[in-house]
Amino acid sequence: MFAEVEIVTLSNRPDFFEKLSLENYKYKPMRIMLFKIQGYDWNCPQHITPRFIHKEVQEALQDQIEEAKRLKEENEKLKKQIFELTNYEKQLACRKI
Protein backbone atom coordinates (compact mmCIF):
# COMPACT_ATOMS: atom_id res chain seq x y z
CA MET A 1 0.00 0.00 0.00
CA PHE A 2 1.24 3.48 -0.83
CA ALA A 3 -0.21 6.43 1.09
CA GLU A 4 0.42 9.99 2.17
CA VAL A 5 0.01 10.63 5.89
CA GLU A 6 -1.40 13.69 7.57
CA ILE A 7 -0.99 14.00 11.31
CA VAL A 8 -3.88 15.84 12.93
CA THR A 9 -3.73 17.16 16.47
CA LEU A 10 -6.66 17.24 18.87
CA SER A 11 -6.73 21.03 18.89
CA ASN A 12 -6.93 21.23 15.07
CA ARG A 13 -9.79 18.77 14.51
CA PRO A 14 -11.72 17.89 17.68
CA ASP A 15 -14.57 16.51 15.51
CA PHE A 16 -12.32 13.67 14.31
CA PHE A 17 -11.53 12.70 17.86
CA GLU A 18 -15.21 12.68 18.81
CA LYS A 19 -16.09 10.39 15.88
CA LEU A 20 -13.22 8.02 16.56
CA SER A 21 -13.31 7.92 20.34
CA LEU A 22 -13.35 4.47 21.91
CA GLU A 23 -15.92 3.76 24.59
CA ASN A 24 -14.81 1.81 27.65
CA TYR A 25 -11.16 2.44 26.84
CA LYS A 26 -9.12 4.80 28.97
CA TYR A 27 -6.70 6.79 26.87
CA LYS A 28 -5.61 10.35 26.28
CA PRO A 29 -5.70 11.15 22.55
CA MET A 30 -3.08 13.52 21.23
CA ARG A 31 -3.09 13.05 17.46
CA ILE A 32 -4.62 11.04 14.64
CA MET A 33 -2.89 9.85 11.51
CA LEU A 34 -4.97 10.22 8.34
CA PHE A 35 -3.84 8.00 5.50
CA LYS A 36 -4.59 9.22 1.97
CA ILE A 37 -4.30 6.05 -0.09
CA GLN A 38 -2.44 6.65 -3.35
CA GLY A 39 -2.10 3.06 -4.53
CA TYR A 40 -2.57 -0.53 -3.49
CA ASP A 41 -2.28 -4.02 -4.90
CA TRP A 42 -5.06 -6.46 -4.03
CA ASN A 43 -3.12 -9.25 -5.68
CA CYS A 44 0.07 -8.97 -3.68
CA PRO A 45 1.86 -12.27 -4.38
CA GLN A 46 3.37 -12.32 -0.90
CA HIS A 47 0.08 -13.49 0.64
CA ILE A 48 -1.54 -15.35 -2.26
CA THR A 49 -0.96 -19.08 -2.51
CA PRO A 50 -0.52 -20.16 -6.13
CA ARG A 51 -3.29 -22.58 -7.14
CA PHE A 52 -1.52 -24.00 -10.18
CA ILE A 53 2.05 -24.87 -10.94
CA HIS A 54 3.66 -23.71 -14.18
CA LYS A 55 3.58 -27.21 -15.67
CA GLU A 56 -0.20 -27.50 -15.15
CA VAL A 57 -0.81 -24.16 -16.86
CA GLN A 58 1.45 -25.14 -19.77
CA GLU A 59 -0.42 -28.42 -20.21
CA ALA A 60 -3.81 -26.70 -20.06
CA LEU A 61 -2.79 -24.11 -22.67
CA GLN A 62 -0.84 -26.44 -24.96
CA ASP A 63 -3.54 -26.56 -27.66
CA GLN A 64 -3.79 -22.76 -27.76
CA ILE A 65 0.00 -22.39 -27.86
CA GLU A 66 0.28 -24.82 -30.78
CA GLU A 67 -2.59 -23.11 -32.64
CA ALA A 68 -0.97 -19.69 -32.16
CA LYS A 69 2.33 -21.08 -33.48
CA ARG A 70 0.59 -22.61 -36.50
CA LEU A 71 -1.23 -19.35 -37.25
CA LYS A 72 2.00 -17.35 -37.01
CA GLU A 73 3.70 -19.71 -39.46
CA GLU A 74 0.73 -19.48 -41.83
CA ASN A 75 0.79 -15.70 -41.53
CA GLU A 76 4.48 -15.63 -42.50
CA LYS A 77 3.81 -17.85 -45.54
CA LEU A 78 0.97 -15.59 -46.65
CA LYS A 79 3.15 -12.49 -46.24
CA LYS A 80 5.79 -14.09 -48.48
CA GLN A 81 3.16 -15.00 -51.08
CA ILE A 82 1.80 -11.45 -51.09
CA PHE A 83 5.31 -10.09 -51.48
CA GLU A 84 6.06 -12.48 -54.35
CA LEU A 85 2.78 -11.67 -56.13
CA THR A 86 3.18 -7.91 -55.80
CA ASN A 87 6.80 -8.18 -56.90
CA TYR A 88 5.75 -10.29 -59.91
CA GLU A 89 3.08 -7.71 -60.85
CA LYS A 90 5.69 -4.96 -60.67
CA GLN A 91 7.99 -6.95 -62.96
CA LEU A 92 5.17 -7.44 -65.47
CA ALA A 93 4.37 -3.75 -65.38
CA CYS A 94 8.01 -2.90 -66.10
CA ARG A 95 8.07 -5.24 -69.15
CA LYS A 96 4.98 -3.60 -70.65
CA ILE A 97 6.63 -0.20 -70.66
PDB file of C-alpha atoms in Angstrom, residues 10-71:
ATOM      1  CA  LEU A  10      -6.665  17.240  18.870  1.00  0.00           C
ATOM      2  CA  SER A  11      -6.727  21.032  18.891  1.00  0.00           C
ATOM      3  CA  ASN A  12      -6.927  21.231  15.070  1.00  0.00           C
ATOM      4  CA  ARG A  13      -9.785  18.766  14.507  1.00  0.00           C
ATOM      5  CA  PRO A  14     -11.719  17.888  17.680  1.00  0.00           C
ATOM      6  CA  ASP A  15     -14.572  16.509  15.509  1.00  0.00           C
ATOM      7  CA  PHE A  16     -12.319  13.674  14.305  1.00  0.00           C
ATOM      8  CA  PHE A  17     -11.526  12.695  17.857  1.00  0.00           C
ATOM      9  CA  GLU A  18     -15.210  12.678  18.808  1.00  0.00           C
ATOM     10  CA  LYS A  19     -16.091  10.392  15.880  1.00  0.00           C
ATOM     11  CA  LEU A  20     -13.219   8.022  16.563  1.00  0.00           C
ATOM     12  CA  SER A  21     -13.306   7.921  20.342  1.00  0.00           C
ATOM     13  CA  LEU A  22     -13.353   4.470  21.906  1.00  0.00           C
ATOM     14  CA  GLU A  23     -15.919   3.759  24.590  1.00  0.00           C
ATOM     15  CA  ASN A  24     -14.810   1.813  27.653  1.00  0.00           C
ATOM     16  CA  TYR A  25     -11.162   2.441  26.839  1.00  0.00           C
ATOM     17  CA  LYS A  26      -9.120   4.799  28.965  1.00  0.00           C
ATOM     18  CA  TYR A  27      -6.696   6.795  26.874  1.00  0.00           C
ATOM     19  CA  LYS A  28      -5.608  10.351  26.283  1.00  0.00           C
ATOM     20  CA  PRO A  29      -5.698  11.145  22.546  1.00  0.00           C
ATOM     21  CA  MET A  30      -3.079  13.523  21.228  1.00  0.00           C
ATOM     22  CA  ARG A  31      -3.088  13.047  17.458  1.00  0.00           C
ATOM     23  CA  ILE A  32      -4.620  11.040  14.644  1.00  0.00           C
ATOM     24  CA  MET A  33      -2.887   9.853  11.511  1.00  0.00           C
ATOM     25  CA  LEU A  34      -4.966  10.220   8.341  1.00  0.00           C
ATOM     26  CA  PHE A  35      -3.839   8.003   5.497  1.00  0.00           C
ATOM     27  CA  LYS A  36      -4.589   9.223   1.972  1.00  0.00           C
ATOM     28  CA  ILE A  37      -4.297   6.048  -0.086  1.00  0.00           C
ATOM     29  CA  GLN A  38      -2.438   6.647  -3.347  1.00  0.00           C
ATOM     30  CA  GLY A  39      -2.099   3.064  -4.529  1.00  0.00           C
ATOM     31  CA  TYR A  40      -2.565  -0.529  -3.486  1.00  0.00           C
ATOM     32  CA  ASP A  41      -2.284  -4.024  -4.896  1.00  0.00           C
ATOM     33  CA  TRP A  42      -5.059  -6.465  -4.031  1.00  0.00           C
ATOM     34  CA  ASN A  43      -3.118  -9.251  -5.677  1.00  0.00           C
ATOM     35  CA  CYS A  44       0.073  -8.970  -3.675  1.00  0.00           C
ATOM     36  CA  PRO A  45       1.862 -12.273  -4.375  1.00  0.00           C
ATOM     37  CA  GLN A  46       3.375 -12.325  -0.898  1.00  0.00           C
ATOM     38  CA  HIS A  47       0.080 -13.492   0.644  1.00  0.00           C
ATOM     39  CA  ILE A  48      -1.537 -15.354  -2.265  1.00  0.00           C
ATOM     40  CA  THR A  49      -0.957 -19.077  -2.508  1.00  0.00           C
ATOM     41  CA  PRO A  50      -0.524 -20.160  -6.134  1.00  0.00           C
ATOM     42  CA  ARG A  51      -3.286 -22.578  -7.140  1.00  0.00           C
ATOM     43  CA  PHE A  52      -1.519 -23.999 -10.176  1.00  0.00           C
ATOM     44  CA  ILE A  53       2.050 -24.867 -10.936  1.00  0.00           C
ATOM     45  CA  HIS A  54       3.661 -23.713 -14.176  1.00  0.00           C
ATOM     46  CA  LYS A  55       3.582 -27.215 -15.675  1.00  0.00           C
ATOM     47  CA  GLU A  56      -0.201 -27.502 -15.149  1.00  0.00           C
ATOM     48  CA  VAL A  57      -0.812 -24.164 -16.856  1.00  0.00           C
ATOM     49  CA  GLN A  58       1.449 -25.137 -19.773  1.00  0.00           C
ATOM     50  CA  GLU A  59      -0.421 -28.417 -20.207  1.00  0.00           C
ATOM     51  CA  ALA A  60      -3.815 -26.698 -20.064  1.00  0.00           C
ATOM     52  CA  LEU A  61      -2.788 -24.113 -22.667  1.00  0.00           C
ATOM     53  CA  GLN A  62      -0.836 -26.440 -24.955  1.00  0.00           C
ATOM     54  CA  ASP A  63      -3.539 -26.557 -27.660  1.00  0.00           C
ATOM     55  CA  GLN A  64      -3.792 -22.757 -27.764  1.00  0.00           C
ATOM     56  CA  ILE A  65      -0.003 -22.394 -27.856  1.00  0.00           C
ATOM     57  CA  GLU A  66       0.276 -24.818 -30.778  1.00  0.00           C
ATOM     58  CA  GLU A  67      -2.586 -23.106 -32.640  1.00  0.00           C
ATOM     59  CA  ALA A  68      -0.968 -19.692 -32.165  1.00  0.00           C
ATOM     60  CA  LYS A  69       2.334 -21.078 -33.477  1.00  0.00           C
ATOM     61  CA  ARG A  70       0.592 -22.615 -36.505  1.00  0.00           C
ATOM     62  CA  LEU A  71      -1.227 -19.353 -37.254  1.00  0.00           C
TER      63      LEU A  71
END
